[in-house]
Protein backbone atom coordinates (compact mmCIF):
# COMPACT_ATOMS: atom_id res chain seq x y z
CA UNK A 1 0.00 0.00 0.00
CA UNK A 2 2.74 2.47 0.93
CA UNK A 3 4.79 1.53 -2.14
CA UNK A 4 2.32 3.32 -4.43
CA UNK A 5 2.36 6.76 -2.74
CA UNK A 6 4.91 8.43 -5.01
CA UNK A 7 5.88 12.11 -5.17
CA UNK A 8 2.38 13.53 -5.79
CA UNK A 9 1.03 11.64 -2.79
CA UNK A 10 3.84 12.91 -0.55
CA UNK A 11 3.20 16.48 -1.69
CA UNK A 12 -0.50 16.11 -0.94
CA UNK A 13 0.24 14.77 2.55
CA UNK A 14 2.67 17.66 3.18
CA UNK A 15 0.05 20.24 2.12
CA UNK A 16 -2.63 18.66 4.32
CA UNK A 17 -0.29 18.61 7.35
CA UNK A 18 0.69 22.23 6.70
CA UNK A 19 -2.96 23.30 6.52
CA UNK A 20 -3.95 21.35 9.65
CA UNK A 21 -1.09 22.38 11.93
CA UNK A 22 0.11 25.65 10.47
CA UNK A 23 3.62 26.81 9.65
CA UNK A 24 4.49 27.97 13.18
CA UNK A 25 3.55 24.71 14.85
CA UNK A 26 5.51 22.64 12.34
CA UNK A 27 8.62 24.81 12.64
CA UNK A 28 8.53 24.63 16.46
CA UNK A 29 8.09 20.86 16.23
CA UNK A 30 11.11 20.56 13.92
CA UNK A 31 13.11 22.76 16.30
CA UNK A 32 12.31 20.39 19.16
CA UNK A 33 13.31 17.41 17.02
CA UNK A 34 16.65 19.12 16.28
CA UNK A 35 17.24 19.80 20.00
CA UNK A 36 16.48 16.17 20.76
CA UNK A 37 18.95 14.93 18.18
CA UNK A 38 21.64 17.32 19.50
CA UNK A 39 20.99 16.17 23.08
CA UNK A 40 21.20 12.52 22.01
CA UNK A 41 24.55 13.03 20.27
CA UNK A 42 25.89 14.90 23.32
CA UNK A 43 24.83 12.04 25.58
CA UNK A 44 26.52 9.48 23.34
CA UNK A 45 29.77 11.48 23.35
CA UNK A 46 29.68 11.88 27.14
CA UNK A 47 29.14 8.14 27.55
CA UNK A 48 32.09 7.35 25.31
CA UNK A 49 34.26 9.82 27.27
CA UNK A 50 33.30 8.15 30.56
CA UNK A 51 34.19 4.72 29.18
CA UNK A 52 37.50 6.03 27.82
CA UNK A 53 38.40 7.70 31.14
CA UNK A 54 37.53 4.56 33.11
CA UNK A 55 39.72 2.39 30.88
CA UNK A 56 42.59 4.89 31.18
CA UNK A 57 42.33 4.81 34.99
CA UNK A 58 42.39 1.01 34.96
CA UNK A 59 45.42 1.02 32.65
CA UNK A 60 47.38 3.34 34.95
CA UNK A 61 47.49 0.86 37.84
CA UNK A 62 49.60 -1.99 36.45
CA UNK A 63 52.13 -2.32 39.28
CA UNK A 64 52.71 -5.96 40.28
CA UNK A 65 51.65 -7.17 43.70
CA UNK A 66 54.47 -7.89 46.14
CA UNK A 67 54.58 -11.35 47.69
CA UNK A 68 56.73 -10.41 50.71
CA UNK A 69 57.96 -7.11 52.03
CA UNK A 70 61.05 -6.26 50.00
CA UNK A 71 60.90 -9.04 47.40
CA UNK A 72 59.66 -8.73 43.85
CA UNK A 73 57.81 -11.55 42.01
CA UNK A 74 60.23 -11.45 39.08
CA UNK A 75 63.17 -11.85 41.49
CA UNK A 76 61.45 -14.79 43.18
CA UNK A 77 61.11 -16.56 39.82
CA UNK A 78 64.80 -16.14 39.05
CA UNK A 79 65.80 -17.56 42.41
CA UNK A 80 63.48 -20.56 41.94
CA UNK A 81 65.06 -21.25 38.52
CA UNK A 82 68.54 -20.97 40.00
CA UNK A 83 67.68 -23.53 42.68
CA UNK A 84 66.54 -26.17 40.14
Short mmCIF file of N, CA, C and O in Angstrom, two decimals, residues 13-30:
data_model
loop_
_atom_site.label_atom_id
_atom_site.label_comp_id
_atom_site.label_asym_id
_atom_site.label_seq_id
_atom_site.Cartn_x
_atom_site.Cartn_y
_atom_site.Cartn_z
N UNK A 13 0.17 14.97 1.09
CA UNK A 13 0.24 14.77 2.55
C UNK A 13 0.90 15.98 3.22
O UNK A 13 0.43 16.46 4.25
N UNK A 14 1.98 16.50 2.62
CA UNK A 14 2.67 17.66 3.18
C UNK A 14 1.75 18.89 3.22
O UNK A 14 1.74 19.64 4.20
N UNK A 15 0.97 19.09 2.17
CA UNK A 15 0.05 20.24 2.12
C UNK A 15 -1.04 20.08 3.17
O UNK A 15 -1.38 21.05 3.87
N UNK A 16 -1.58 18.90 3.33
CA UNK A 16 -2.63 18.66 4.32
C UNK A 16 -2.09 18.89 5.74
O UNK A 16 -2.74 19.54 6.56
N UNK A 17 -0.89 18.40 6.03
CA UNK A 17 -0.29 18.61 7.35
C UNK A 17 -0.04 20.09 7.58
O UNK A 17 -0.29 20.61 8.68
N UNK A 18 0.43 20.80 6.57
CA UNK A 18 0.69 22.23 6.70
C UNK A 18 -0.61 23.00 6.98
O UNK A 18 -0.64 23.90 7.82
N UNK A 19 -1.68 22.62 6.32
CA UNK A 19 -2.96 23.30 6.52
C UNK A 19 -3.51 22.98 7.93
O UNK A 19 -4.03 23.87 8.60
N UNK A 20 -3.40 21.75 8.35
CA UNK A 20 -3.95 21.35 9.65
C UNK A 20 -3.19 21.98 10.83
O UNK A 20 -3.80 22.45 11.78
N UNK A 21 -1.88 21.95 10.78
CA UNK A 21 -1.09 22.38 11.93
C UNK A 21 -0.57 23.80 11.81
O UNK A 21 -0.25 24.42 12.82
N UNK A 22 -0.41 24.30 10.65
CA UNK A 22 0.11 25.65 10.47
C UNK A 22 1.63 25.66 10.45
O UNK A 22 2.30 24.76 10.95
N UNK A 23 2.18 26.71 9.84
CA UNK A 23 3.62 26.81 9.65
C UNK A 23 4.36 26.96 10.98
O UNK A 23 5.42 26.37 11.18
N UNK A 24 3.82 27.73 11.90
CA UNK A 24 4.49 27.97 13.18
C UNK A 24 4.60 26.71 14.02
O UNK A 24 5.62 26.44 14.64
N UNK A 25 3.54 25.93 14.05
CA UNK A 25 3.55 24.71 14.85
C UNK A 25 4.54 23.69 14.28
O UNK A 25 5.27 23.03 15.04
N UNK A 26 4.60 23.58 12.97
CA UNK A 26 5.51 22.64 12.34
C UNK A 26 6.96 23.06 12.56
O UNK A 26 7.82 22.23 12.87
N UNK A 27 7.24 24.37 12.44
CA UNK A 27 8.62 24.81 12.64
C UNK A 27 9.06 24.63 14.09
O UNK A 27 10.22 24.26 14.36
N UNK A 28 8.17 24.85 15.05
CA UNK A 28 8.53 24.63 16.46
C UNK A 28 8.73 23.14 16.72
O UNK A 28 9.62 22.75 17.49
N UNK A 29 7.93 22.31 16.08
CA UNK A 29 8.09 20.86 16.23
C UNK A 29 9.44 20.41 15.67
O UNK A 29 10.14 19.62 16.30
N UNK A 30 9.82 20.92 14.51
CA UNK A 30 11.11 20.56 13.92
C UNK A 30 12.27 21.08 14.78
O UNK A 30 13.31 20.43 14.88
#
